[in-house]
Structures are given as structure tokens and as C-alpha cells.
C-alpha positions as a LaTeX table, in Angstrom:
\begin{tabular}{lrrr}
\hline
Residue & $x$ (\AA) & $y$ (\AA) & $z$ (\AA) \\
\hline
Ile1 & 65.37 & 40.22 & 142.17 \\
Leu2 & 67.28 & 41.74 & 145.08 \\
Arg3 & 69.69 & 43.41 & 142.65 \\
Asn4 & 66.83 & 45.01 & 140.69 \\
Arg5 & 65.19 & 46.14 & 143.91 \\
Gly6 & 68.44 & 47.79 & 145.04 \\
Thr7 & 68.77 & 49.59 & 141.71 \\
Lys8 & 65.20 & 50.89 & 141.92 \\
Glu9 & 65.75 & 52.10 & 145.47 \\
Thr10 & 68.89 & 53.96 & 144.38 \\
Leu11 & 67.09 & 55.63 & 141.47 \\
Lys12 & 64.25 & 56.58 & 143.80 \\
Ile13 & 66.66 & 58.24 & 146.23 \\
Val14 & 68.38 & 60.11 & 143.38 \\
Arg15 & 64.98 & 61.24 & 142.06 \\
Gln16 & 64.07 & 62.59 & 145.48 \\
Leu17 & 67.27 & 64.66 & 145.53 \\
Asp18 & 66.25 & 66.50 & 142.33 \\
Ala19 & 66.48 & 70.23 & 143.12 \\
Phe20 & 64.78 & 71.32 & 139.90 \\
Pro21 & 60.97 & 71.16 & 140.20 \\
Lys22 & 59.12 & 69.87 & 137.16 \\
Val23 & 55.83 & 71.39 & 136.06 \\
Gln24 & 53.18 & 69.02 & 134.81 \\
Glu25 & 52.06 & 69.53 & 131.23 \\
Glu26 & 48.43 & 70.05 & 132.23 \\
Cys27 & 49.47 & 72.87 & 134.57 \\
Val28 & 51.08 & 74.87 & 131.77 \\
Glu29 & 48.90 & 77.48 & 130.10 \\
Lys30 & 49.97 & 78.36 & 126.57 \\
Ser31 & 49.16 & 81.74 & 125.04 \\
Lys32 & 49.87 & 83.78 & 121.92 \\
Ile33 & 51.90 & 86.28 & 123.91 \\
Gly34 & 54.07 & 83.53 & 125.37 \\
Gly35 & 54.59 & 82.00 & 121.93 \\
Thr36 & 55.57 & 85.37 & 120.47 \\
Leu37 & 58.05 & 86.04 & 123.27 \\
Ser38 & 59.48 & 82.53 & 122.84 \\
Ile39 & 60.12 & 83.12 & 119.13 \\
Ile40 & 61.71 & 86.52 & 119.81 \\
Ser41 & 63.89 & 85.14 & 122.62 \\
Arg42 & 65.11 & 82.24 & 120.45 \\
Ile43 & 66.01 & 84.59 & 117.61 \\
Leu44 & 67.84 & 86.81 & 120.08 \\
Ile45 & 69.69 & 83.81 & 121.55 \\
Val46 & 70.85 & 82.70 & 118.09 \\
Tyr47 & 72.04 & 86.23 & 117.25 \\
Leu48 & 73.91 & 86.69 & 120.53 \\
Ile49 & 75.54 & 83.27 & 120.21 \\
Tyr50 & 76.70 & 84.23 & 116.71 \\
Thr51 & 78.20 & 87.52 & 117.94 \\
Glu52 & 79.82 & 85.79 & 120.91 \\
Val53 & 81.42 & 83.14 & 118.68 \\
Lys54 & 82.62 & 85.87 & 116.32 \\
Tyr55 & 84.11 & 87.80 & 119.25 \\
Tyr56 & 85.83 & 84.67 & 120.55 \\
Leu57 & 87.38 & 83.86 & 117.18 \\
Asp58 & 88.65 & 87.43 & 117.06 \\
Ser59 & 91.26 & 88.63 & 119.53 \\
Arg60 & 92.33 & 91.72 & 121.44 \\
Leu61 & 95.64 & 93.49 & 121.83 \\
Ile62 & 97.39 & 93.96 & 125.15 \\
Phe63 & 100.03 & 96.69 & 125.49 \\
Gln64 & 102.58 & 96.40 & 128.28 \\
Phe65 & 105.73 & 98.26 & 129.29 \\
Gln66 & 108.80 & 96.32 & 130.41 \\
Pro67 & 112.45 & 97.20 & 131.08 \\
Asp68 & 114.62 & 96.58 & 128.04 \\
Thr69 & 117.28 & 94.10 & 129.14 \\
Asp70 & 118.63 & 93.29 & 125.67 \\
Leu71 & 121.44 & 95.83 & 125.86 \\
His72 & 123.81 & 94.09 & 123.44 \\
Ala73 & 121.36 & 93.99 & 120.54 \\
Lys74 & 122.02 & 95.96 & 117.37 \\
Leu75 & 119.88 & 98.79 & 116.06 \\
Lys76 & 119.10 & 98.74 & 112.35 \\
Ile77 & 118.18 & 102.02 & 110.67 \\
Asn78 & 116.57 & 102.16 & 107.22 \\
Ile79 & 117.06 & 105.43 & 105.32 \\
Asp80 & 115.73 & 106.71 & 102.02 \\
Leu81 & 115.61 & 110.47 & 101.49 \\
Thr82 & 116.23 & 113.05 & 98.78 \\
Ile83 & 118.08 & 116.29 & 99.45 \\
Ala84 & 118.11 & 119.29 & 97.09 \\
Met85 & 121.87 & 119.28 & 96.51 \\
Pro86 & 124.04 & 117.23 & 94.13 \\
Cys87 & 125.72 & 114.18 & 95.61 \\
Arg88 & 129.22 & 115.59 & 95.05 \\
Thr89 & 128.49 & 118.46 & 97.44 \\
Val90 & 127.02 & 116.59 & 100.42 \\
Gly91 & 128.14 & 113.86 & 102.79 \\
Ala92 & 126.20 & 111.57 & 105.12 \\
Asp93 & 127.78 & 110.36 & 108.35 \\
Ile94 & 126.78 & 108.87 & 111.66 \\
Leu95 & 128.35 & 109.03 & 115.10 \\
Asp96 & 127.29 & 107.41 & 118.36 \\
Ser97 & 128.39 & 107.61 & 121.97 \\
Thr98 & 130.88 & 104.73 & 121.52 \\
Asn99 & 132.95 & 106.70 & 118.92 \\
Gln100 & 133.10 & 103.57 & 116.80 \\
Asn101 & 134.39 & 103.73 & 113.23 \\
Val102 & 131.46 & 104.73 & 111.02 \\
Phe103 & 132.51 & 102.33 & 108.25 \\
Ser104 & 131.68 & 99.37 & 110.50 \\
Phe105 & 127.99 & 100.38 & 110.47 \\
Gly106 & 127.59 & 99.92 & 106.72 \\
Val107 & 127.51 & 102.09 & 103.62 \\
Leu108 & 124.69 & 104.29 & 102.31 \\
Gln109 & 124.14 & 104.54 & 98.58 \\
Glu110 & 124.19 & 107.98 & 96.93 \\
Glu111 & 122.26 & 108.41 & 93.69 \\
Asp112 & 122.03 & 111.60 & 91.61 \\
Thr113 & 118.47 & 112.59 & 90.78 \\
Trp114 & 116.13 & 115.57 & 90.39 \\
Phe115 & 114.47 & 117.17 & 93.37 \\
Glu116 & 111.33 & 117.95 & 91.40 \\
Leu117 & 109.23 & 114.81 & 91.24 \\
Cys118 & 107.96 & 113.23 & 88.04 \\
Ser119 & 104.23 & 112.84 & 87.54 \\
Asn120 & 104.17 & 109.20 & 88.70 \\
Gln121 & 106.50 & 109.95 & 91.62 \\
Lys122 & 104.37 & 112.90 & 92.69 \\
Leu123 & 101.22 & 110.78 & 92.80 \\
His124 & 103.01 & 108.13 & 94.85 \\
Phe125 & 104.51 & 110.61 & 97.30 \\
Glu126 & 101.19 & 112.41 & 97.83 \\
Tyr127 & 99.56 & 109.06 & 98.54 \\
Val128 & 102.23 & 108.27 & 101.15 \\
Gln129 & 101.79 & 111.72 & 102.69 \\
His130 & 98.02 & 111.45 & 103.03 \\
Leu131 & 98.22 & 107.90 & 104.35 \\
Asn132 & 100.82 & 108.75 & 106.98 \\
Val133 & 98.95 & 111.87 & 108.12 \\
Tyr134 & 95.78 & 109.83 & 108.55 \\
Leu135 & 97.59 & 107.07 & 110.47 \\
Arg136 & 99.25 & 109.57 & 112.81 \\
Glu137 & 95.96 & 111.33 & 113.56 \\
Glu138 & 93.76 & 108.22 & 113.83 \\
Tyr139 & 96.30 & 105.75 & 115.16 \\
His140 & 94.38 & 104.83 & 118.32 \\
Ser141 & 91.33 & 103.99 & 116.21 \\
Val142 & 93.12 & 101.74 & 113.72 \\
Ala143 & 95.97 & 100.29 & 115.83 \\
Glu144 & 94.30 & 96.89 & 116.33 \\
Val145 & 93.48 & 96.58 & 112.63 \\
Leu146 & 97.09 & 97.37 & 111.71 \\
Tyr147 & 98.63 & 94.90 & 114.17 \\
Lys148 & 96.24 & 92.08 & 113.25 \\
Gly149 & 96.74 & 92.63 & 109.53 \\
Asp150 & 99.70 & 91.44 & 107.51 \\
Gln151 & 100.25 & 94.65 & 105.54 \\
Val152 & 103.61 & 96.29 & 106.24 \\
Leu153 & 103.06 & 99.96 & 105.50 \\
Ser154 & 106.71 & 100.95 & 105.24 \\
Asn155 & 107.30 & 98.61 & 102.29 \\
Gln156 & 105.04 & 100.77 & 100.12 \\
Asn157 & 107.01 & 103.99 & 100.65 \\
Ser158 & 109.89 & 103.38 & 98.22 \\
Leu159 & 109.84 & 105.99 & 95.49 \\
Pro160 & 109.27 & 104.50 & 92.00 \\
Pro161 & 111.68 & 105.39 & 89.18 \\
Cys162 & 110.96 & 108.47 & 87.10 \\
Thr163 & 109.12 & 107.84 & 83.83 \\
Asp164 & 109.57 & 111.34 & 82.34 \\
Asn165 & 112.40 & 112.17 & 79.94 \\
Arg166 & 114.51 & 115.01 & 81.33 \\
Ala167 & 117.51 & 116.60 & 79.63 \\
Arg168 & 118.62 & 118.95 & 82.42 \\
Pro169 & 121.42 & 117.99 & 84.84 \\
Tyr170 & 120.79 & 116.45 & 88.22 \\
Asp171 & 120.17 & 118.89 & 91.05 \\
Ala172 & 119.51 & 116.54 & 93.99 \\
Cys173 & 120.90 & 113.49 & 95.73 \\
Arg174 & 119.03 & 110.43 & 96.90 \\
Ile175 & 120.65 & 108.78 & 99.93 \\
His176 & 119.33 & 105.34 & 100.78 \\
Gly177 & 120.30 & 102.09 & 102.46 \\
Ser178 & 120.44 & 100.39 & 105.86 \\
Leu179 & 122.95 & 100.68 & 108.68 \\
Thr180 & 123.46 & 98.39 & 111.66 \\
Leu181 & 124.19 & 100.57 & 114.69 \\
Asn182 & 125.00 & 100.11 & 118.33 \\
Lys183 & 121.99 & 100.33 & 120.62 \\
Val184 & 123.11 & 103.65 & 122.08 \\
Ala185 & 122.44 & 107.33 & 121.44 \\
Gly186 & 123.78 & 108.66 & 118.16 \\
Asn187 & 123.65 & 111.36 & 115.53 \\
Phe188 & 123.00 & 110.76 & 111.84 \\
His189 & 123.60 & 113.92 & 109.82 \\
Ile190 & 123.92 & 115.18 & 106.27 \\
Thr191 & 125.99 & 118.31 & 105.72 \\
Ala192 & 127.80 & 120.06 & 102.90 \\
Gly193 & 131.05 & 118.52 & 101.70 \\
Lys194 & 132.61 & 115.09 & 101.94 \\
Ser195 & 134.11 & 113.99 & 105.23 \\
Ile196 & 137.48 & 112.74 & 106.42 \\
His197 & 137.30 & 110.23 & 109.27 \\
Phe198 & 139.60 & 110.02 & 112.27 \\
Lys199 & 139.65 & 107.73 & 115.29 \\
Ser200 & 137.81 & 110.25 & 117.44 \\
Gly201 & 135.47 & 111.68 & 114.79 \\
His202 & 135.43 & 113.16 & 111.31 \\
Leu203 & 135.74 & 116.48 & 109.50 \\
His204 & 133.79 & 117.83 & 106.53 \\
Ile205 & 136.13 & 119.31 & 103.94 \\
Ala206 & 133.71 & 121.97 & 102.71 \\
Asn207 & 133.80 & 123.75 & 106.05 \\
Ile208 & 137.58 & 124.16 & 106.15 \\
Phe209 & 137.82 & 126.81 & 103.47 \\
Gly210 & 134.93 & 129.01 & 104.59 \\
Glu211 & 131.19 & 129.18 & 104.64 \\
Asn212 & 129.27 & 127.98 & 101.60 \\
Ser213 & 125.56 & 128.55 & 101.11 \\
Ser214 & 123.55 & 125.36 & 100.95 \\
Asn215 & 120.01 & 124.20 & 100.32 \\
Phe216 & 118.88 & 121.43 & 102.62 \\
Ser217 & 115.31 & 121.16 & 101.41 \\
His218 & 114.56 & 117.47 & 101.63 \\
Arg219 & 111.97 & 114.78 & 101.20 \\
Ile220 & 111.89 & 111.66 & 103.44 \\
His221 & 110.64 & 108.51 & 101.73 \\
Arg222 & 111.63 & 106.07 & 104.45 \\
Leu223 & 113.07 & 106.38 & 107.93 \\
Ser224 & 112.54 & 103.43 & 110.23 \\
Phe225 & 114.34 & 101.35 & 112.83 \\
Gly226 & 114.48 & 97.57 & 112.98 \\
Glu227 & 112.65 & 95.13 & 110.76 \\
His228 & 109.47 & 96.11 & 108.96 \\
Thr229 & 106.50 & 94.86 & 110.99 \\
Ala230 & 102.75 & 95.21 & 110.55 \\
Gly231 & 101.21 & 97.78 & 112.90 \\
Ile232 & 104.24 & 100.07 & 113.17 \\
Val233 & 103.72 & 103.61 & 111.84 \\
Gln234 & 106.82 & 105.64 & 110.93 \\
Pro235 & 106.09 & 109.34 & 111.71 \\
Leu236 & 108.67 & 110.87 & 109.37 \\
Glu237 & 107.87 & 108.89 & 106.23 \\
Gly238 & 106.22 & 111.15 & 103.68 \\
Asp239 & 107.65 & 114.28 & 105.31 \\
Glu240 & 108.78 & 117.15 & 103.05 \\
Lys241 & 110.56 & 120.34 & 104.06 \\
Ile242 & 111.25 & 123.24 & 101.66 \\
Phe243 & 113.65 & 125.89 & 102.96 \\
Lys244 & 113.98 & 129.34 & 101.39 \\
Asp245 & 116.99 & 130.28 & 103.49 \\
Glu246 & 120.10 & 128.47 & 102.32 \\
Asn247 & 121.77 & 128.37 & 105.74 \\
Thr248 & 119.22 & 126.27 & 107.58 \\
Met249 & 119.87 & 123.68 & 110.26 \\
Met250 & 117.11 & 121.08 & 110.53 \\
Leu251 & 117.11 & 119.05 & 113.75 \\
Tyr252 & 115.08 & 115.89 & 114.37 \\
Phe253 & 115.10 & 114.58 & 117.95 \\
Ile254 & 114.08 & 110.92 & 117.81 \\
Glu255 & 113.16 & 108.69 & 120.75 \\
Val256 & 113.49 & 105.04 & 119.68 \\
Val257 & 111.37 & 102.55 & 121.63 \\
Pro258 & 112.09 & 98.78 & 121.36 \\
Thr259 & 108.88 & 96.92 & 120.53 \\
Asp260 & 108.12 & 93.20 & 120.74 \\
Val261 & 105.07 & 92.14 & 118.72 \\
Gln262 & 103.57 & 88.74 & 119.58 \\
Thr263 & 100.55 & 87.72 & 117.52 \\
Leu264 & 98.78 & 84.36 & 117.45 \\
Met265 & 100.87 & 83.26 & 114.47 \\
Thr266 & 104.16 & 85.20 & 114.56 \\
Ser267 & 106.56 & 86.95 & 116.89 \\
Ser268 & 108.97 & 89.74 & 115.97 \\
Lys269 & 111.29 & 92.31 & 117.54 \\
Thr270 & 111.35 & 95.78 & 116.05 \\
Tyr271 & 111.40 & 99.47 & 116.98 \\
Gln272 & 109.07 & 102.44 & 116.79 \\
Tyr273 & 109.87 & 106.05 & 117.47 \\
Ser274 & 108.52 & 109.48 & 118.28 \\
Val275 & 110.06 & 112.66 & 116.92 \\
Arg276 & 110.36 & 116.36 & 117.69 \\
Glu277 & 111.55 & 118.98 & 115.19 \\
Asn278 & 113.52 & 122.18 & 115.42 \\
Val279 & 114.47 & 124.52 & 112.56 \\
Arg280 & 117.18 & 127.11 & 113.08 \\
Ile281 & 118.73 & 129.64 & 110.70 \\
Ile282 & 122.53 & 129.85 & 110.96 \\
Asp283 & 123.58 & 133.48 & 111.39 \\
His284 & 126.88 & 134.03 & 113.17 \\
Asp285 & 126.34 & 137.79 & 113.40 \\
Ser286 & 123.23 & 137.29 & 115.53 \\
Gly287 & 124.79 & 134.54 & 117.66 \\
Ser288 & 123.12 & 131.55 & 115.97 \\
His289 & 126.13 & 129.32 & 115.38 \\
Gly290 & 126.34 & 125.90 & 113.83 \\
Ile291 & 126.69 & 124.08 & 110.53 \\
Pro292 & 123.76 & 123.97 & 108.08 \\
Gly293 & 122.48 & 120.48 & 107.43 \\
Leu294 & 120.09 & 117.74 & 108.46 \\
Tyr295 & 120.60 & 116.22 & 111.89 \\
Phe296 & 118.78 & 113.14 & 113.17 \\
Lys297 & 119.68 & 112.83 & 116.85 \\
Tyr298 & 118.33 & 109.58 & 118.23 \\
Asp299 & 118.29 & 107.94 & 121.64 \\
Val300 & 117.03 & 104.52 & 122.75 \\
Ser301 & 114.41 & 104.23 & 125.48 \\
Ala302 & 115.14 & 102.13 & 128.57 \\
Leu303 & 111.60 & 100.70 & 128.41 \\
Lys304 & 110.23 & 98.50 & 125.68 \\
Val305 & 106.65 & 98.00 & 124.53 \\
Leu306 & 105.21 & 94.49 & 124.47 \\
Val307 & 102.25 & 94.05 & 122.12 \\
Lys308 & 100.44 & 90.74 & 122.62 \\
Gln309 & 97.46 & 89.34 & 120.78 \\
Asp310 & 95.29 & 87.45 & 123.25 \\
Arg311 & 91.88 & 85.79 & 123.50 \\
Asp312 & 89.72 & 84.25 & 126.26 \\
Ser313 & 89.90 & 80.59 & 127.25 \\
Val314 & 87.33 & 77.99 & 126.17 \\
Ile315 & 85.93 & 77.80 & 129.72 \\
Gln316 & 85.25 & 81.55 & 129.79 \\
Phe317 & 83.65 & 81.29 & 126.36 \\
Cys318 & 81.29 & 78.49 & 127.52 \\
Val319 & 80.40 & 80.39 & 130.71 \\
Arg320 & 79.44 & 83.46 & 128.70 \\
Leu321 & 77.30 & 81.38 & 126.34 \\
Cys322 & 75.44 & 79.77 & 129.25 \\
Ser323 & 74.88 & 83.12 & 130.94 \\
Ile324 & 73.51 & 84.60 & 127.71 \\
Ile325 & 71.02 & 81.76 & 127.18 \\
Ala326 & 69.92 & 81.61 & 130.82 \\
Gly327 & 69.58 & 85.38 & 131.09 \\
Ile328 & 67.38 & 85.68 & 128.01 \\
Val329 & 65.15 & 82.78 & 129.12 \\
Val330 & 64.66 & 84.26 & 132.60 \\
Ile331 & 64.03 & 87.79 & 131.32 \\
Ser332 & 61.57 & 86.60 & 128.67 \\
Gly333 & 59.71 & 84.62 & 131.36 \\
Cys334 & 59.48 & 87.69 & 133.58 \\
Ile335 & 58.21 & 89.79 & 130.67 \\
Asn336 & 55.63 & 87.13 & 129.82 \\
Thr337 & 54.37 & 87.00 & 133.43 \\
Phe338 & 54.16 & 90.78 & 133.65 \\
Val339 & 52.30 & 91.14 & 130.33 \\
Gln340 & 49.87 & 88.36 & 131.25 \\
Phe341 & 49.19 & 90.02 & 134.60 \\
Ile342 & 48.49 & 93.38 & 132.94 \\
Ile343 & 46.17 & 91.84 & 130.33 \\
Gln344 & 44.20 & 89.84 & 132.89 \\
Asn345 & 43.67 & 92.89 & 135.09 \\
Leu346 & 42.60 & 94.99 & 132.10 \\
Ile347 & 40.09 & 92.32 & 131.02 \\
Lys348 & 38.83 & 92.01 & 134.60 \\
Leu349 & 38.38 & 95.78 & 134.80 \\
Ile350 & 36.91 & 96.42 & 131.35 \\
Ala351 & 34.97 & 93.20 & 130.65 \\
Pro352 & 34.31 & 91.33 & 133.92 \\
Gln353 & 31.82 & 88.92 & 132.28 \\
Thr354 & 34.39 & 87.81 & 129.72 \\
Tyr355 & 36.94 & 87.37 & 132.48 \\
Gln356 & 34.51 & 85.24 & 134.53 \\
Gln357 & 33.68 & 83.07 & 131.52 \\
Lys358 & 37.36 & 82.50 & 130.92 \\
Glu359 & 37.94 & 81.53 & 134.55 \\
Asn360 & 35.02 & 79.08 & 134.47 \\
Tyr361 & 36.33 & 77.56 & 131.25 \\
Leu362 & 39.81 & 77.07 & 132.73 \\
Lys363 & 38.38 & 75.47 & 135.87 \\
Leu364 & 36.30 & 73.10 & 133.78 \\
Gln365 & 39.36 & 72.07 & 131.77 \\
Gln366 & 41.35 & 71.39 & 134.92 \\
Gln367 & 38.53 & 69.28 & 136.37 \\
Gln368 & 38.33 & 67.23 & 133.20 \\
Lys369 & 42.07 & 66.61 & 133.22 \\
His370 & 42.10 & 65.50 & 136.87 \\
Gln371 & 38.91 & 63.41 & 136.61 \\
Glu372 & 39.58 & 59.68 & 136.78 \\
Ile373 & 38.34 & 57.88 & 133.70 \\
Pro374 & 37.45 & 54.20 & 134.33 \\
Val375 & 39.20 & 51.71 & 132.13 \\
Asn376 & 37.56 & 48.42 & 131.14 \\
Val377 & 40.02 & 45.64 & 131.79 \\
Pro378 & 39.19 & 42.37 & 130.03 \\
Leu379 & 39.05 & 39.29 & 132.22 \\
Phe380 & 40.64 & 36.12 & 131.03 \\
Cys381 & 39.27 & 32.91 & 132.48 \\
Lys382 & 41.13 & 29.68 & 132.56 \\
Asn383 & 39.17 & 26.71 & 131.45 \\
\hline
\end{tabular}
């Protein structure tokens, strides 16, 4: 008995500490307006909970800049371009600030072809052009979609083989392949004539015996650095330059930025780049000296970009859900009170008799609820 009494006393003390007042059922007045607002608020709560759960399951991208400390890493360059000169008349070489032997970087494949595209190749190249122009112009709008997706855009830029039957000789050269370079500034170039390599550089044979006119109109199918990764847009892919002057020097100044992409499922290290262009006509009489050709001068940035895919914690998600539900309940209650106040004052002003009848009816109901009703208790007698 003492144990039960102690338990009841404890529960009584806990009940007295309740900070949330309870409203008796008979003190609650139900109305059509309150019911309507309750239905609307519940529908709104369900909708907002759905959107909040959808937002939580999704994620956001965080872009950060950090110093690039991986100085001994290698830089992979992927090249696929067509130049409007036969392969026997051009040579592709690369030099960097270390003066390392170019043959240690790898070998690019040279393939004779036609500069004029076939019908199927033209459709493919125009598609790549339009896609790349759109991505460059609308990149900030679609960056999150690209990084969260698994579609690697650069893989689609390889030119398909020609399906037309052509009897004329080849007039162009396709140079393609991958090279593994040092992570330093360098110069990849394509000029007229094959080259002879020395310890300190190389020499193009075609330039020894005089000046030869050339045509360096070109079409870039692929030019990227590092591994192919979703979200990375290559600015030069789909680029086409047609030169009327045969002694043209085309310069591309490329700034390569190391990029680490960390999504919820994968992590990769790659590179992206920005580019500036300069076209110059070689004319020694006017003081414009140089060698006609294509020059891709690249340099590696000292900062790297860190792209992380992140989402909120479960605690933050629960706090937002509770705030949504509580906020809608409180606001709907305030709206209900305000509307009821306006309606009562309008009825009191327009139809005072109706208002008085309603007040009398409510008072009568309250009196009936609080009136004590006697209960007949049967008496049991013991014989």
C-alpha cells in the first residue's frame, strides 16, 4: 500500500509540473471555418513534408579552392583533331619547361583522311558544336545536373568513321591519342614538316629549306586533360577554324586547373581548363615573324578546385520538419482566430438579434454541461 501511495504521489507531482495547459473538450467551440482551415493546413503540411524529404534525399554541390600540393603528379592530355594538310607534310610535337625527351610522353597516331566531313560525320560534329556552345553559355545553370549525373560528355565527341565512298586522295590528317606529361607549363604544336629531336629541343625539316605555304584550318574533336569525369565541360571540343590565308599562326593559351570531384558514391581527380585564342598572319615584310601552325600553350594553376556533393544531417532534417509542422499549426490557429473575430463583429453589427440569440444558446449549452446530474446508486443490503 505504501509503495502504491508513493507512486501516486510521484505521478501527481509530475502532473503538476506539466507546462502545457490542456483545454477541456467542452470549452472547445468547433466551426466550419476552423474545420476548413484544419483540412487546408493538413494538406499543406503533407505537401511541405514531401518537398522537404525530396530536398533531403537530393544534395547540393560545394565548390572550394585549395592550394595544389600534388606537384609530382602527371598530366594526361587527350587529343583528337583534324588538320587540312596531309600527314606526310605535318608534324606534332610537345615541349615543356623540363626539356624532357618528347618520346617519353607517348606517341600520337596520325591517320590520313578528308577534311570535308561525310554526311554522318557532319551531323555528329554539328551536334557536338551545338551541345558545347550551350554548355559554355549555360554552364552555371546546369553545373549541378552535370556533376550529379553519370554522363561523361567528352566520350561522345569521337568522330564516327565515314560512310560515304570517296575516290579522291586524302587531303587532311587526323592526329589523335593520349600523352602523359609533366605537371608543368608546356607547348603542344603542329607545324609543317617532320621534326628531328635533340637533347635540348627539336627542328622541323620543312623550315630548313625555305618558307612553304601551309593551310592550318582545323577541327577539334577532343581536347581534354586528365580522366573523363561527369560535370567537366571541355571548351575547345567542337571548335572549327577555317583560314583563308595559308601562313596563319593559331595560338591557344590554356590555363589548366586541377579538379577533385567528390560525390556521394565516387571520388576522382581530373582537370578542367579555360582558353584564350589569338590568330596572327605571318608576314616577315611587315614584321610579323614566326612559323605558321597550331600552338597549344598550356600552364597549370597553383590552385585546385574541390567539388563536393553534400547534404544536411538527420538532426537538421528533423528540426526543419518540426518547425514546418509547428509553424503551420500556429499560423492556421491565428488565421482562424482572426476570421472568427471578424465574423462575430460583422454579425454583431449587421444582425444584433441573431448575435444575441447565438450568445444565449452558447451560454445555455455551457450551463447544461456544467450542471451536476444526480446518479441513482443502488443500495445493497446484507441479510
